[in-house]
mmCIF file of C-alpha atoms and ligand atoms in Angstrom:
data_model
loop_
_atom_site.group_PDB
_atom_site.id
_atom_site.type_symbol
_atom_site.label_atom_id
_atom_site.label_comp_id
_atom_site.label_asym_id
_atom_site.label_seq_id
_atom_site.Cartn_x
_atom_site.Cartn_y
_atom_site.Cartn_z
ATOM 1 C CA MET N 1 -24.996 -12.614 -4.156
ATOM 2 C CA LEU N 2 -24.621 -11.093 -0.701
ATOM 3 C CA ASN N 3 -25.881 -7.631 -0.030
ATOM 4 C CA LYS N 4 -22.707 -6.744 1.776
ATOM 5 C CA TYR N 5 -19.452 -5.217 0.566
ATOM 6 C CA SER N 6 -16.677 -3.006 1.903
ATOM 7 C CA ILE N 7 -13.434 -1.326 0.939
ATOM 8 C CA ALA N 8 -10.522 0.367 2.718
ATOM 9 C CA ILE N 9 -7.576 2.209 1.179
ATOM 10 C CA HIS N 10 -4.383 3.812 2.478
ATOM 11 C CA GLY N 11 -1.905 6.351 1.215
ATOM 12 C CA GLY N 12 0.771 5.485 3.759
ATOM 13 C CA ALA N 13 1.436 5.651 7.471
ATOM 14 C CA GLY N 14 3.805 8.265 8.825
ATOM 15 C CA ALA N 15 1.699 11.042 7.387
ATOM 16 C CA MET N 16 3.104 14.566 7.562
ATOM 17 C CA SER N 17 3.188 15.746 11.186
ATOM 18 C CA LYS N 18 0.080 17.567 12.302
ATOM 19 C CA GLY N 19 0.423 21.220 11.448
ATOM 20 C CA LYS N 20 2.797 20.630 8.508
ATOM 21 C CA LEU N 21 -0.043 20.197 6.065
ATOM 22 C CA THR N 22 -2.114 23.307 5.440
ATOM 23 C CA PRO N 23 -5.874 22.902 6.007
ATOM 24 C CA GLU N 24 -6.263 23.123 2.196
ATOM 25 C CA GLN N 25 -3.762 20.305 1.652
ATOM 26 C CA GLU N 26 -5.420 18.213 4.349
ATOM 27 C CA SER N 27 -8.793 18.672 2.746
ATOM 28 C CA GLU N 28 -7.403 17.985 -0.759
ATOM 29 C CA ILE N 29 -5.890 14.688 0.394
ATOM 30 C CA THR N 30 -8.962 13.537 2.297
ATOM 31 C CA THR N 31 -11.163 14.442 -0.661
ATOM 32 C CA VAL N 32 -8.987 12.348 -2.995
ATOM 33 C CA LEU N 33 -9.172 9.406 -0.585
ATOM 34 C CA LYS N 34 -12.929 9.751 -0.135
ATOM 35 C CA ASN N 35 -13.528 9.945 -3.885
ATOM 36 C CA ILE N 36 -11.527 6.772 -4.457
ATOM 37 C CA VAL N 37 -13.538 4.960 -1.762
ATOM 38 C CA GLU N 38 -16.785 6.218 -3.318
ATOM 39 C CA ASP N 39 -15.692 4.973 -6.710
ATOM 40 C CA GLY N 40 -14.842 1.565 -5.218
ATOM 41 C CA LEU N 41 -18.167 1.388 -3.382
ATOM 42 C CA ALA N 42 -20.081 2.135 -6.584
ATOM 43 C CA SER N 43 -18.284 -0.704 -8.395
ATOM 44 C CA LEU N 44 -18.765 -3.133 -5.512
ATOM 45 C CA LYS N 45 -22.461 -2.257 -5.378
ATOM 46 C CA GLU N 46 -22.745 -3.222 -9.038
ATOM 47 C CA GLY N 47 -21.150 -6.575 -8.279
ATOM 48 C CA ALA N 48 -17.533 -5.929 -9.346
ATOM 49 C CA SER N 49 -14.940 -8.324 -7.973
ATOM 50 C CA ALA N 50 -12.838 -7.296 -4.974
ATOM 51 C CA LEU N 51 -9.759 -8.076 -7.079
ATOM 52 C CA ASP N 52 -10.682 -5.599 -9.834
ATOM 53 C CA VAL N 53 -11.768 -2.983 -7.316
ATOM 54 C CA VAL N 54 -8.493 -3.023 -5.336
ATOM 55 C CA GLN N 55 -6.507 -2.790 -8.578
ATOM 56 C CA VAL N 56 -8.486 0.240 -9.794
ATOM 57 C CA ALA N 57 -8.257 1.933 -6.378
ATOM 58 C CA VAL N 58 -4.487 1.448 -6.317
ATOM 59 C CA ASN N 59 -4.251 2.769 -9.895
ATOM 60 C CA MET N 60 -5.973 5.971 -8.773
ATOM 61 C CA LEU N 61 -3.651 6.313 -5.783
ATOM 62 C CA GLU N 62 -0.602 5.635 -7.985
ATOM 63 C CA ASP N 63 -1.693 8.412 -10.334
ATOM 64 C CA CYS N 64 -1.988 10.932 -7.485
ATOM 65 C CA VAL N 65 1.233 12.891 -6.764
ATOM 66 C CA TRP N 66 0.534 13.054 -3.044
ATOM 67 C CA PHE N 67 1.427 9.420 -2.529
ATOM 68 C CA ASN N 68 4.671 7.450 -2.761
ATOM 69 C CA ALA N 69 3.594 5.105 -5.556
ATOM 70 C CA GLY N 70 3.442 5.585 -9.312
ATOM 71 C CA LYS N 71 3.711 9.314 -10.066
ATOM 72 C CA GLY N 72 5.164 10.993 -6.982
ATOM 73 C CA ALA N 73 7.240 7.961 -5.930
ATOM 74 C CA VAL N 74 10.319 8.653 -3.810
ATOM 75 C CA PHE N 75 13.854 8.847 -5.229
ATOM 76 C CA ASN N 76 16.474 6.199 -4.489
ATOM 77 C CA HIS N 77 20.128 6.975 -3.667
ATOM 78 C CA ALA N 78 21.018 7.063 -7.385
ATOM 79 C CA GLY N 79 18.391 9.750 -8.005
ATOM 80 C CA THR N 80 16.012 7.479 -9.924
ATOM 81 C CA HIS N 81 12.864 5.516 -9.062
ATOM 82 C CA GLU N 82 12.421 1.769 -8.483
ATOM 83 C CA LEU N 83 8.893 0.688 -7.688
ATOM 84 C CA ASP N 84 7.374 -2.401 -6.054
ATOM 85 C CA ALA N 85 3.813 -3.770 -6.031
ATOM 86 C CA SER N 86 1.762 -6.851 -5.225
ATOM 87 C CA ILE N 87 -1.808 -8.094 -5.466
ATOM 88 C CA MET N 88 -3.611 -11.161 -4.095
ATOM 89 C CA CYS N 89 -6.975 -12.844 -4.590
ATOM 90 C CA GLY N 90 -8.467 -14.303 -1.403
ATOM 91 C CA LYS N 91 -10.650 -16.815 -3.231
ATOM 92 C CA THR N 92 -7.967 -18.611 -5.268
ATOM 93 C CA LEU N 93 -4.851 -17.500 -3.346
ATOM 94 C CA ASP N 94 -3.469 -16.426 -6.729
ATOM 95 C CA ALA N 95 -0.962 -13.622 -6.367
ATOM 96 C CA GLY N 96 1.295 -11.404 -8.455
ATOM 97 C CA ALA N 97 4.244 -9.257 -7.386
ATOM 98 C CA VAL N 98 7.001 -7.140 -8.919
ATOM 99 C CA SER N 99 9.974 -5.182 -7.650
ATOM 100 C CA GLY N 100 12.531 -2.795 -9.111
ATOM 101 C CA ILE N 101 10.083 -1.526 -11.733
ATOM 102 C CA ARG N 102 11.444 1.594 -13.497
ATOM 103 C CA TYR N 103 9.265 2.256 -16.513
ATOM 104 C CA SER N 104 5.693 1.163 -15.748
ATOM 105 C CA PRO N 105 3.463 4.053 -14.616
ATOM 106 C CA ASN N 106 1.197 1.672 -12.690
ATOM 107 C CA PRO N 107 3.242 -1.157 -11.155
ATOM 108 C CA ILE N 108 0.106 -2.764 -9.714
ATOM 109 C CA ASN N 109 -1.000 -3.505 -13.288
ATOM 110 C CA VAL N 110 2.266 -5.337 -13.856
ATOM 111 C CA ALA N 111 1.717 -7.337 -10.644
ATOM 112 C CA ARG N 112 -1.791 -8.245 -11.843
ATOM 113 C CA ALA N 113 -0.385 -9.266 -15.230
ATOM 114 C CA VAL N 114 2.192 -11.496 -13.533
ATOM 115 C CA MET N 115 -0.685 -13.154 -11.682
ATOM 116 C CA ASP N 116 -2.926 -13.501 -14.738
ATOM 117 C CA ASN N 117 -0.462 -14.031 -17.598
ATOM 118 C CA SER N 118 2.560 -15.848 -16.189
ATOM 119 C CA PRO N 119 3.143 -19.110 -14.354
ATOM 120 C CA HIS N 120 5.002 -17.171 -11.644
ATOM 121 C CA VAL N 121 4.122 -15.090 -8.587
ATOM 122 C CA TYR N 122 7.035 -12.679 -8.251
ATOM 123 C CA LEU N 123 9.205 -11.081 -10.952
ATOM 124 C CA GLY N 124 12.023 -8.616 -10.278
ATOM 125 C CA GLY N 125 14.195 -6.044 -12.033
ATOM 126 C CA GLU N 126 15.119 -6.466 -15.675
ATOM 127 C CA GLY N 127 13.232 -9.725 -16.043
ATOM 128 C CA ALA N 128 10.039 -8.041 -14.891
ATOM 129 C CA GLU N 129 10.656 -5.238 -17.380
ATOM 130 C CA GLN N 130 11.208 -7.741 -20.183
ATOM 131 C CA PHE N 131 7.875 -9.328 -19.215
ATOM 132 C CA VAL N 132 6.226 -5.891 -19.450
ATOM 133 C CA ARG N 133 7.565 -5.468 -22.998
ATOM 134 C CA ASP N 134 6.674 -9.004 -24.040
ATOM 135 C CA ILE N 135 3.044 -8.637 -23.065
ATOM 136 C CA GLY N 136 2.852 -5.068 -24.376
ATOM 137 C CA LEU N 137 2.074 -3.086 -21.236
ATOM 138 C CA VAL N 138 2.573 0.687 -21.384
ATOM 139 C CA GLU N 139 5.993 2.145 -20.455
ATOM 140 C CA VAL N 140 7.137 5.679 -19.597
ATOM 141 C CA ASP N 141 10.445 7.423 -18.983
ATOM 142 C CA ASN N 142 11.709 7.039 -15.406
ATOM 143 C CA THR N 143 11.427 10.825 -14.922
ATOM 144 C CA TYR N 144 7.629 10.434 -15.205
ATOM 145 C CA PHE N 145 7.620 9.551 -11.488
ATOM 146 C CA SER N 146 9.649 12.598 -10.364
ATOM 147 C CA THR N 147 8.149 15.493 -8.423
ATOM 148 C CA GLU N 148 9.826 18.483 -6.797
ATOM 149 C CA MET N 149 8.629 17.482 -3.309
ATOM 150 C CA ARG N 150 10.251 14.029 -3.568
ATOM 151 C CA TYR N 151 13.433 15.539 -5.037
ATOM 152 C CA GLN N 152 13.756 17.851 -2.042
ATOM 153 C CA GLN N 153 13.193 14.890 0.292
ATOM 154 C CA LEU N 154 16.112 13.076 -1.378
ATOM 155 C CA GLN N 155 18.340 16.138 -0.992
ATOM 156 C CA SER N 156 17.533 16.305 2.744
ATOM 157 C CA ALA N 157 18.127 12.589 3.154
ATOM 158 C CA LEU N 158 21.472 12.783 1.326
ATOM 159 C CA LYS N 159 22.506 15.709 3.474
ATOM 160 C CA ALA N 160 21.566 13.878 6.659
ATOM 161 C CA GLN N 161 23.140 10.689 5.251
ATOM 162 C CA GLU N 162 20.042 8.761 6.188
ATOM 163 C CA VAL N 163 18.928 5.665 4.371
ATOM 164 C CA ILE N 164 16.171 4.137 6.450
ATOM 165 C CA LEU N 165 13.827 6.830 7.530
ATOM 166 C CA GLU N 166 11.614 6.435 10.539
ATOM 167 C CA PRO N 167 8.400 8.402 10.123
ATOM 168 C CA THR N 168 8.678 9.716 13.634
ATOM 169 C CA GLN N 169 12.160 11.151 13.093
ATOM 170 C CA ASN N 170 11.567 13.604 10.308
ATOM 171 C CA ASP N 171 9.294 14.601 7.513
ATOM 172 C CA TYR N 172 10.602 12.353 4.748
ATOM 173 C CA LYS N 173 7.672 10.080 5.529
ATOM 174 C CA TYR N 174 6.361 7.056 3.803
ATOM 175 C CA GLY N 175 3.322 7.170 1.511
ATOM 176 C CA THR N 176 2.914 3.701 0.070
ATOM 177 C CA VAL N 177 -0.609 3.016 -1.182
ATOM 178 C CA GLY N 178 -2.897 0.028 -0.803
ATOM 179 C CA ALA N 179 -6.454 -1.243 -0.963
ATOM 180 C CA VAL N 180 -8.448 -4.144 0.487
ATOM 181 C CA ALA N 181 -11.994 -5.111 -0.414
ATOM 182 C CA PHE N 182 -14.776 -7.591 0.316
ATOM 183 C CA ASP N 183 -17.233 -8.075 -2.544
ATOM 184 C CA LYS N 184 -20.847 -9.210 -2.935
ATOM 185 C CA HIS N 185 -19.632 -12.671 -3.972
ATOM 186 C CA GLY N 186 -17.969 -13.084 -0.563
ATOM 187 C CA ASN N 187 -14.454 -12.707 -1.952
ATOM 188 C CA LEU N 188 -11.537 -10.768 -0.507
ATOM 189 C CA ALA N 189 -8.565 -9.109 -2.255
ATOM 190 C CA ALA N 190 -5.610 -6.917 -1.334
ATOM 191 C CA ALA N 191 -3.144 -4.775 -3.297
ATOM 192 C CA THR N 192 -0.142 -2.611 -2.367
ATOM 193 C CA SER N 193 2.136 -0.339 -4.433
ATOM 194 C CA THR N 194 5.162 1.768 -3.430
ATOM 195 C CA GLY N 195 8.271 3.675 -4.420
ATOM 196 C CA GLY N 196 9.905 2.257 -1.274
ATOM 197 C CA ILE N 197 11.950 4.522 0.965
ATOM 198 C CA THR N 198 13.787 7.733 0.053
ATOM 199 C CA ASN N 199 17.530 7.261 -0.531
ATOM 200 C CA LYS N 200 17.301 3.446 -0.630
ATOM 201 C CA GLN N 201 20.414 1.733 -2.005
ATOM 202 C CA TYR N 202 21.681 -1.541 -3.450
ATOM 203 C CA GLY N 203 18.355 -2.672 -4.884
ATOM 204 C CA ARG N 204 16.666 -2.515 -1.468
ATOM 205 C CA ILE N 205 13.195 -4.082 -1.454
ATOM 206 C CA GLY N 206 10.720 -3.607 1.412
ATOM 207 C CA ASP N 207 7.613 -5.498 2.437
ATOM 208 C CA SER N 208 5.160 -4.049 -0.091
ATOM 209 C CA PRO N 209 5.761 -6.536 -2.936
ATOM 210 C CA VAL N 210 6.231 -9.495 -0.587
ATOM 211 C CA ILE N 211 3.156 -11.679 -0.345
ATOM 212 C CA GLY N 212 2.564 -12.372 3.351
ATOM 213 C CA ALA N 213 4.471 -9.303 4.565
ATOM 214 C CA GLY N 214 2.973 -6.241 2.832
ATOM 215 C CA THR N 215 -0.016 -7.906 1.149
ATOM 216 C CA TYR N 216 -2.153 -10.953 1.884
ATOM 217 C CA ALA N 217 -5.687 -12.128 1.140
ATOM 218 C CA ASN N 218 -7.474 -15.336 2.074
ATOM 219 C CA ASN N 219 -11.252 -15.811 2.005
ATOM 220 C CA GLN N 220 -10.982 -17.929 5.170
ATOM 221 C CA THR N 221 -9.675 -14.993 7.184
ATOM 222 C CA CYS N 222 -8.947 -11.506 5.840
ATOM 223 C CA ALA N 223 -7.286 -9.218 3.303
ATOM 224 C CA VAL N 224 -4.445 -6.948 4.448
ATOM 225 C CA SER N 225 -2.329 -4.163 2.921
ATOM 226 C CA ALA N 226 0.503 -2.723 5.007
ATOM 227 C CA THR N 227 2.495 0.488 5.137
ATOM 228 C CA GLY N 228 5.449 1.467 7.267
ATOM 229 C CA HIS N 229 9.081 0.624 7.902
ATOM 230 C CA GLY N 230 9.385 -2.328 5.532
ATOM 231 C CA GLU N 231 12.320 -4.024 7.222
ATOM 232 C CA HIS N 232 10.160 -4.585 10.319
ATOM 233 C CA PHE N 233 7.090 -5.630 8.324
ATOM 234 C CA LEU N 234 9.215 -8.253 6.583
ATOM 235 C CA ARG N 235 10.577 -9.630 9.845
ATOM 236 C CA HIS N 236 7.137 -9.869 11.426
ATOM 237 C CA VAL N 237 5.518 -11.177 8.214
ATOM 238 C CA VAL N 238 2.793 -8.745 9.139
ATOM 239 C CA ALA N 239 -0.043 -9.456 6.706
ATOM 240 C CA HIS N 240 0.096 -13.246 6.971
ATOM 241 C CA ASN N 241 0.665 -13.033 10.700
ATOM 242 C CA ILE N 242 -2.693 -11.259 11.098
ATOM 243 C CA SER N 243 -4.397 -13.916 8.982
ATOM 244 C CA SER N 244 -2.734 -16.723 10.969
ATOM 245 C CA ARG N 245 -3.791 -15.301 14.315
ATOM 246 C CA MET N 246 -7.383 -15.384 13.056
ATOM 247 C CA ALA N 247 -7.098 -18.895 11.632
ATOM 248 C CA LEU N 248 -5.130 -20.554 14.414
ATOM 249 C CA ALA N 249 -5.786 -18.514 17.551
ATOM 250 C CA HIS N 250 -9.384 -17.714 16.537
ATOM 251 C CA GLU N 251 -8.860 -14.019 17.154
ATOM 252 C CA SER N 252 -11.129 -11.419 15.579
ATOM 253 C CA LEU N 253 -9.604 -9.263 12.835
ATOM 254 C CA GLU N 254 -9.394 -6.383 15.293
ATOM 255 C CA GLN N 255 -7.584 -8.418 17.951
ATOM 256 C CA ALA N 256 -5.176 -9.935 15.417
ATOM 257 C CA ALA N 257 -4.321 -6.667 13.671
ATOM 258 C CA ASN N 258 -3.937 -4.742 16.927
ATOM 259 C CA HIS N 259 -1.626 -7.391 18.331
ATOM 260 C CA VAL N 260 0.652 -7.346 15.300
ATOM 261 C CA ILE N 261 0.757 -3.533 15.009
ATOM 262 C CA PHE N 262 0.947 -2.587 18.685
ATOM 263 C CA THR N 263 2.813 -5.550 20.204
ATOM 264 C CA ASP N 264 4.827 -7.455 17.584
ATOM 265 C CA LEU N 265 5.943 -4.489 15.458
ATOM 266 C CA LYS N 266 6.536 -2.286 18.478
ATOM 267 C CA SER N 267 8.758 -4.947 20.061
ATOM 268 C CA THR N 268 11.438 -4.288 17.438
ATOM 269 C CA GLY N 269 10.704 -0.580 17.033
ATOM 270 C CA GLY N 270 8.740 -0.953 13.803
ATOM 271 C CA SER N 271 6.359 1.819 12.864
ATOM 272 C CA GLY N 272 3.433 1.820 10.464
ATOM 273 C CA GLY N 273 -0.036 0.403 10.065
ATOM 274 C CA VAL N 274 -2.370 -1.797 8.056
ATOM 275 C CA ILE N 275 -5.780 -1.646 6.479
ATOM 276 C CA ALA N 276 -7.662 -4.926 6.645
ATOM 277 C CA VAL N 277 -11.086 -6.386 5.990
ATOM 278 C CA ASP N 278 -12.339 -9.778 7.196
ATOM 279 C CA HIS N 279 -14.489 -12.436 5.536
ATOM 280 C CA GLN N 280 -17.599 -10.741 6.853
ATOM 281 C CA GLY N 281 -16.690 -7.312 5.562
ATOM 282 C CA ASN N 282 -15.523 -5.797 8.879
ATOM 283 C CA ILE N 283 -12.825 -3.161 8.438
ATOM 284 C CA VAL N 284 -9.930 -2.213 10.752
ATOM 285 C CA LEU N 285 -7.233 0.420 10.147
ATOM 286 C CA PRO N 286 -4.737 0.344 13.069
ATOM 287 C CA PHE N 287 -1.438 2.288 12.974
ATOM 288 C CA ASN N 288 1.230 3.140 15.550
ATOM 289 C CA THR N 289 2.387 6.361 13.848
ATOM 290 C CA GLU N 290 1.038 9.886 14.217
ATOM 291 C CA GLY N 291 -1.174 9.437 11.212
ATOM 292 C CA MET N 292 -2.080 7.213 8.287
ATOM 293 C CA TYR N 293 -3.731 8.499 5.125
ATOM 294 C CA ARG N 294 -6.812 6.291 4.937
ATOM 295 C CA GLY N 295 -10.334 5.982 3.626
ATOM 296 C CA TRP N 296 -13.034 3.361 4.035
ATOM 297 C CA GLY N 297 -16.680 2.564 3.518
ATOM 298 C CA GLY N 298 -19.144 -0.250 2.963
ATOM 299 C CA SER N 299 -22.698 -1.283 2.186
ATOM 300 C CA ASN N 300 -23.621 -0.136 5.702
ATOM 301 C CA GLN N 301 -21.385 2.934 6.016
ATOM 302 C CA PRO N 302 -20.705 5.885 3.704
ATOM 303 C CA ALA N 303 -17.221 6.719 2.410
ATOM 304 C CA GLN N 304 -15.015 8.570 4.841
ATOM 305 C CA ALA N 305 -11.350 9.565 5.016
ATOM 306 C CA LYS N 306 -8.932 10.610 7.749
ATOM 307 C CA ILE N 307 -5.256 11.393 8.220
ATOM 308 C CA TYR N 308 -4.769 11.577 11.986
ATOM 309 C CA GLU N 309 -6.512 9.843 14.905
HETATM 310 N N1 LIG I 1 6.530 -0.318 3.440
HETATM 311 C C1 LIG I 1 7.190 0.474 2.424
HETATM 312 C C2 LIG I 1 8.600 -0.011 2.253
HETATM 313 O O1 LIG I 1 9.236 -0.317 3.239
HETATM 314 C C3 LIG I 1 7.217 1.933 2.743
HETATM 315 C C4 LIG I 1 5.878 2.530 3.045
HETATM 316 O O2 LIG I 1 4.972 1.863 3.516
HETATM 317 O O3 LIG I 1 5.706 3.736 2.795
HETATM 318 O O4 LIG I 1 9.088 -0.034 1.147
#
């Protein structure tokens, strides 16, 4: 076993504009993020797999009302919640993904179950929900996800008749969650979970559950979890693009991630960021928005968390 490990997590790019969060809220959010990183570091230190660690970290973020995933997920145009998630193992390239989930409190657990207990990679809508029932995973009422803050965001979006919401335009903001980790066995993993975008219609699905766009892990290169304006992340195949730049152009993780976030995404007006860790445990967390809720740490650096630059 190596004596090296690292983890990074995010709670979404397009964080509330500076000054909108009270100092108490800012400190509450950063404490949550730091605690989750500390928990992940403790597990990694004991030799847990990166795959299990990213799943647990995302579970904790899904359970926290501050973030747009699990409890606290945004409302769609119909006034309900449809959630998406994906997970990938960098060692085997096994992956699991789900979209349009309405009754599972932790969609990342459904994605993991798709990976472990089905011959498929990606299940959607009613079929995914049937799978949940067939394998006996826990279900809740759709109102479980609702919070007053997200309800008010839907009302503002309806009033403004906005569907796709740029984080720079207003305070509807994103808030997707994700985790990447490098474990003592030299393995990488990534996981992402989201409620999508406020006021989304017609079964809209973003990048988060799409392997290669919102999530990717490959022991040869890196593990990536993205957050931001999903339509752009899909078009630039962000997570796989970073991995490919490392594999084919021999760029470092930092060069590859910076290029995709600051050049490729920007070229079409896409906003957001990624957290990523390479096959040596190096972490990067670039974003082109005002802030990104994020936390990170490793065998050689203590847990820390930040919202803005
Ligand atoms: N990428 C997500 C989506 O487009 C949103 C987010 O990151 O907050 O569904």
